[in-house]
């Protein structure tokens, strides 16, 4: 762009046409970049939920091993939480749990177990970790505003393998 000298004051200035072109190009670049930035934010939110859940899984596994007591991850409508079997009778789980992850509106966890391991209806949303550090084999699916992911957990290592990861 060329700076032109004004004949009256001797100052250099941009023409109105040059200013309009710069503003239009800036708007065009922002219009192209915004969907990518929005996807990046959604991906970060979905990854944060995955990381938070995996932290709960690792905590349940180490808690079961350290206390030498069966430990559960329980799924409710408004939260996912951990509690050891020892404290189950004392109302520990119903009152507070050890570590929990609050769920927002439109967030849902679904847990699927092999048919042979399905619990009684009163305990159907409970995932067991044993004192050996092993767990029940399950498939966990999360769906929320930022997207969905699915993990299959290996009973020997309690580690998850992501089978689905999708942004909305």
Short mmCIF file of C-alpha atoms in Angstrom, two decimals:
data_model
loop_
_atom_site.label_atom_id
_atom_site.label_comp_id
_atom_site.label_asym_id
_atom_site.label_seq_id
_atom_site.Cartn_x
_atom_site.Cartn_y
_atom_site.Cartn_z
CA UNK A 1 0.00 0.00 0.00
CA UNK A 2 1.18 3.43 -0.82
CA UNK A 3 1.11 6.28 1.62
CA UNK A 4 0.04 9.45 -0.07
CA UNK A 5 1.03 12.87 0.96
CA UNK A 6 -1.83 15.21 1.59
CA UNK A 7 -1.36 18.49 -0.14
CA UNK A 8 -2.76 20.55 2.72
CA UNK A 9 -0.96 19.33 5.81
CA UNK A 10 1.99 17.41 4.43
CA UNK A 11 1.03 14.30 6.51
CA UNK A 12 1.01 10.78 5.13
CA UNK A 13 -2.31 8.85 5.27
CA UNK A 14 -4.11 5.77 3.90
CA UNK A 15 -6.91 6.26 1.42
CA UNK A 16 -10.44 5.19 2.29
CA UNK A 17 -10.29 2.48 -0.38
CA UNK A 18 -7.15 0.97 1.17
CA UNK A 19 -8.79 0.91 4.62
CA UNK A 20 -11.90 -0.84 3.25
CA UNK A 21 -9.76 -3.47 1.48
CA UNK A 22 -7.78 -4.21 4.68
CA UNK A 23 -10.96 -4.52 6.76
CA UNK A 24 -12.58 -6.79 4.15
CA UNK A 25 -9.52 -9.07 3.99
CA UNK A 26 -9.35 -9.25 7.79
CA UNK A 27 -13.04 -10.20 7.93
CA UNK A 28 -12.52 -12.86 5.27
CA UNK A 29 -9.57 -14.39 7.13
CA UNK A 30 -11.51 -14.43 10.40
CA UNK A 31 -14.48 -16.06 8.64
CA UNK A 32 -12.22 -18.82 7.37
CA UNK A 33 -10.42 -19.32 10.69
CA UNK A 34 -13.40 -19.29 13.10
CA UNK A 35 -14.74 -22.79 12.32
CA UNK A 36 -11.26 -24.21 12.91
CA UNK A 37 -10.97 -22.37 16.22
CA UNK A 38 -14.43 -23.58 17.28
CA UNK A 39 -13.46 -27.18 16.47
CA UNK A 40 -10.27 -26.74 18.47
CA UNK A 41 -12.22 -25.57 21.53
CA UNK A 42 -14.68 -28.46 21.23
CA UNK A 43 -11.81 -30.91 20.84
CA UNK A 44 -10.13 -29.51 23.95
CA UNK A 45 -13.37 -29.79 25.94
CA UNK A 46 -13.92 -33.38 24.80
CA UNK A 47 -10.30 -34.31 25.55
CA UNK A 48 -10.60 -32.70 29.02
CA UNK A 49 -13.65 -34.89 29.78
CA UNK A 50 -11.76 -37.99 28.59
CA UNK A 51 -8.73 -37.08 30.72
CA UNK A 52 -10.90 -36.39 33.76
CA UNK A 53 -12.64 -39.75 33.42
CA UNK A 54 -9.34 -41.62 32.95
CA UNK A 55 -8.04 -39.96 36.11
CA UNK A 56 -11.03 -41.34 38.01
CA UNK A 57 -10.29 -44.81 36.60
CA UNK A 58 -6.62 -44.64 37.68
CA UNK A 59 -7.66 -43.39 41.13
CA UNK A 60 -10.14 -46.26 41.55
CA UNK A 61 -7.54 -48.79 40.47
CA UNK A 62 -4.86 -47.51 42.87
CA UNK A 63 -7.37 -47.11 45.70
CA UNK A 64 -8.50 -50.74 45.34
CA UNK A 65 -4.88 -51.89 45.38
CA UNK A 66 -3.75 -49.63 48.25
CA UNK A 67 -6.70 -50.39 50.55
CA UNK A 68 -6.92 -54.03 49.47
CA UNK A 69 -10.66 -53.61 49.09
CA UNK A 70 -12.97 -53.80 46.14
CA UNK A 71 -13.65 -50.28 44.86
CA UNK A 72 -16.44 -49.09 42.60
CA UNK A 73 -16.91 -46.39 40.02
CA UNK A 74 -20.59 -45.52 40.02
CA UNK A 75 -22.47 -43.65 37.31
CA UNK A 76 -25.37 -41.41 38.25
CA UNK A 77 -27.28 -38.80 36.25
CA UNK A 78 -25.43 -35.86 37.78
CA UNK A 79 -22.00 -37.36 38.60
CA UNK A 80 -19.53 -40.20 38.37
CA UNK A 81 -17.89 -41.12 41.66
CA UNK A 82 -15.63 -43.63 43.43
CA UNK A 83 -16.17 -45.45 46.71
CA UNK A 84 -14.54 -48.45 48.39
CA UNK A 85 -16.62 -51.49 49.33
CA UNK A 86 -15.53 -51.26 52.97
CA UNK A 87 -17.35 -47.99 53.45
CA UNK A 88 -20.45 -49.01 51.47
CA UNK A 89 -22.32 -50.12 54.60
CA UNK A 90 -21.60 -46.83 56.38
CA UNK A 91 -23.50 -44.78 53.78
CA UNK A 92 -20.24 -43.36 52.46
CA UNK A 93 -21.20 -43.65 48.81
CA UNK A 94 -24.63 -42.10 49.20
CA UNK A 95 -23.28 -39.10 51.08
CA UNK A 96 -20.09 -38.03 49.37
CA UNK A 97 -17.87 -40.59 47.61
CA UNK A 98 -14.12 -40.14 47.40
CA UNK A 99 -13.62 -38.44 44.07
CA UNK A 100 -16.27 -37.41 41.64
CA UNK A 101 -16.79 -35.74 38.32
CA UNK A 102 -19.90 -33.59 38.02
CA UNK A 103 -21.90 -33.92 34.82
CA UNK A 104 -23.57 -30.99 33.11
CA UNK A 105 -26.78 -30.89 31.17
CA UNK A 106 -26.87 -33.16 28.12
CA UNK A 107 -23.84 -35.14 29.37
CA UNK A 108 -24.29 -38.89 29.64
CA UNK A 109 -22.13 -41.88 30.46
CA UNK A 110 -23.24 -45.33 29.34
CA UNK A 111 -21.54 -48.44 30.70
CA UNK A 112 -21.88 -51.82 29.01
CA UNK A 113 -20.64 -55.07 30.56
CA UNK A 114 -20.46 -58.51 29.02
CA UNK A 115 -23.70 -60.38 29.65
CA UNK A 116 -22.12 -62.79 32.16
CA UNK A 117 -21.02 -59.88 34.37
CA UNK A 118 -24.23 -57.88 34.41
CA UNK A 119 -25.30 -56.92 37.94
CA UNK A 120 -28.63 -56.94 39.64
CA UNK A 121 -30.82 -53.97 38.61
CA UNK A 122 -30.05 -52.13 41.88
CA UNK A 123 -26.31 -52.16 41.10
CA UNK A 124 -26.34 -51.90 37.32
CA UNK A 125 -24.38 -48.63 37.13
CA UNK A 126 -21.46 -49.88 39.21
CA UNK A 127 -18.03 -50.82 37.84
CA UNK A 128 -15.83 -52.92 40.12
CA UNK A 129 -12.06 -52.67 40.65
CA UNK A 130 -10.48 -55.47 42.66
CA UNK A 131 -7.59 -55.37 45.17
CA UNK A 132 -5.30 -56.89 42.54
CA UNK A 133 -5.70 -53.73 40.43
CA UNK A 134 -7.82 -55.51 37.83
CA UNK A 135 -11.32 -54.43 36.88
CA UNK A 136 -14.44 -55.71 35.21
CA UNK A 137 -14.23 -55.51 31.42
CA UNK A 138 -16.52 -52.70 30.31
CA UNK A 139 -17.23 -50.38 27.44
CA UNK A 140 -17.79 -46.77 28.46
CA UNK A 141 -19.45 -44.29 26.12
CA UNK A 142 -19.57 -40.58 26.84
CA UNK A 143 -21.78 -38.17 24.93
CA UNK A 144 -22.09 -34.47 25.57
CA UNK A 145 -22.21 -31.07 23.88
CA UNK A 146 -18.54 -31.26 22.90
CA UNK A 147 -18.86 -34.68 21.20
CA UNK A 148 -18.67 -38.40 21.97
CA UNK A 149 -16.00 -40.94 22.80
CA UNK A 150 -16.03 -44.64 23.55
CA UNK A 151 -13.41 -46.64 25.41
CA UNK A 152 -13.09 -50.38 25.93
CA UNK A 153 -11.34 -51.19 29.20
CA UNK A 154 -9.04 -54.18 29.51
CA UNK A 155 -9.71 -56.13 32.75
CA UNK A 156 -6.04 -56.98 33.35
CA UNK A 157 -4.59 -53.49 33.10
CA UNK A 158 -7.70 -51.31 33.61
CA UNK A 159 -6.49 -49.26 30.68
CA UNK A 160 -8.86 -47.94 28.09
CA UNK A 161 -8.58 -48.17 24.33
CA UNK A 162 -10.42 -45.43 22.47
CA UNK A 163 -12.62 -46.87 19.75
CA UNK A 164 -14.63 -43.75 18.91
CA UNK A 165 -13.80 -40.05 19.23
CA UNK A 166 -16.12 -37.69 17.39
CA UNK A 167 -16.81 -33.98 17.50
CA UNK A 168 -20.39 -32.79 16.89
#
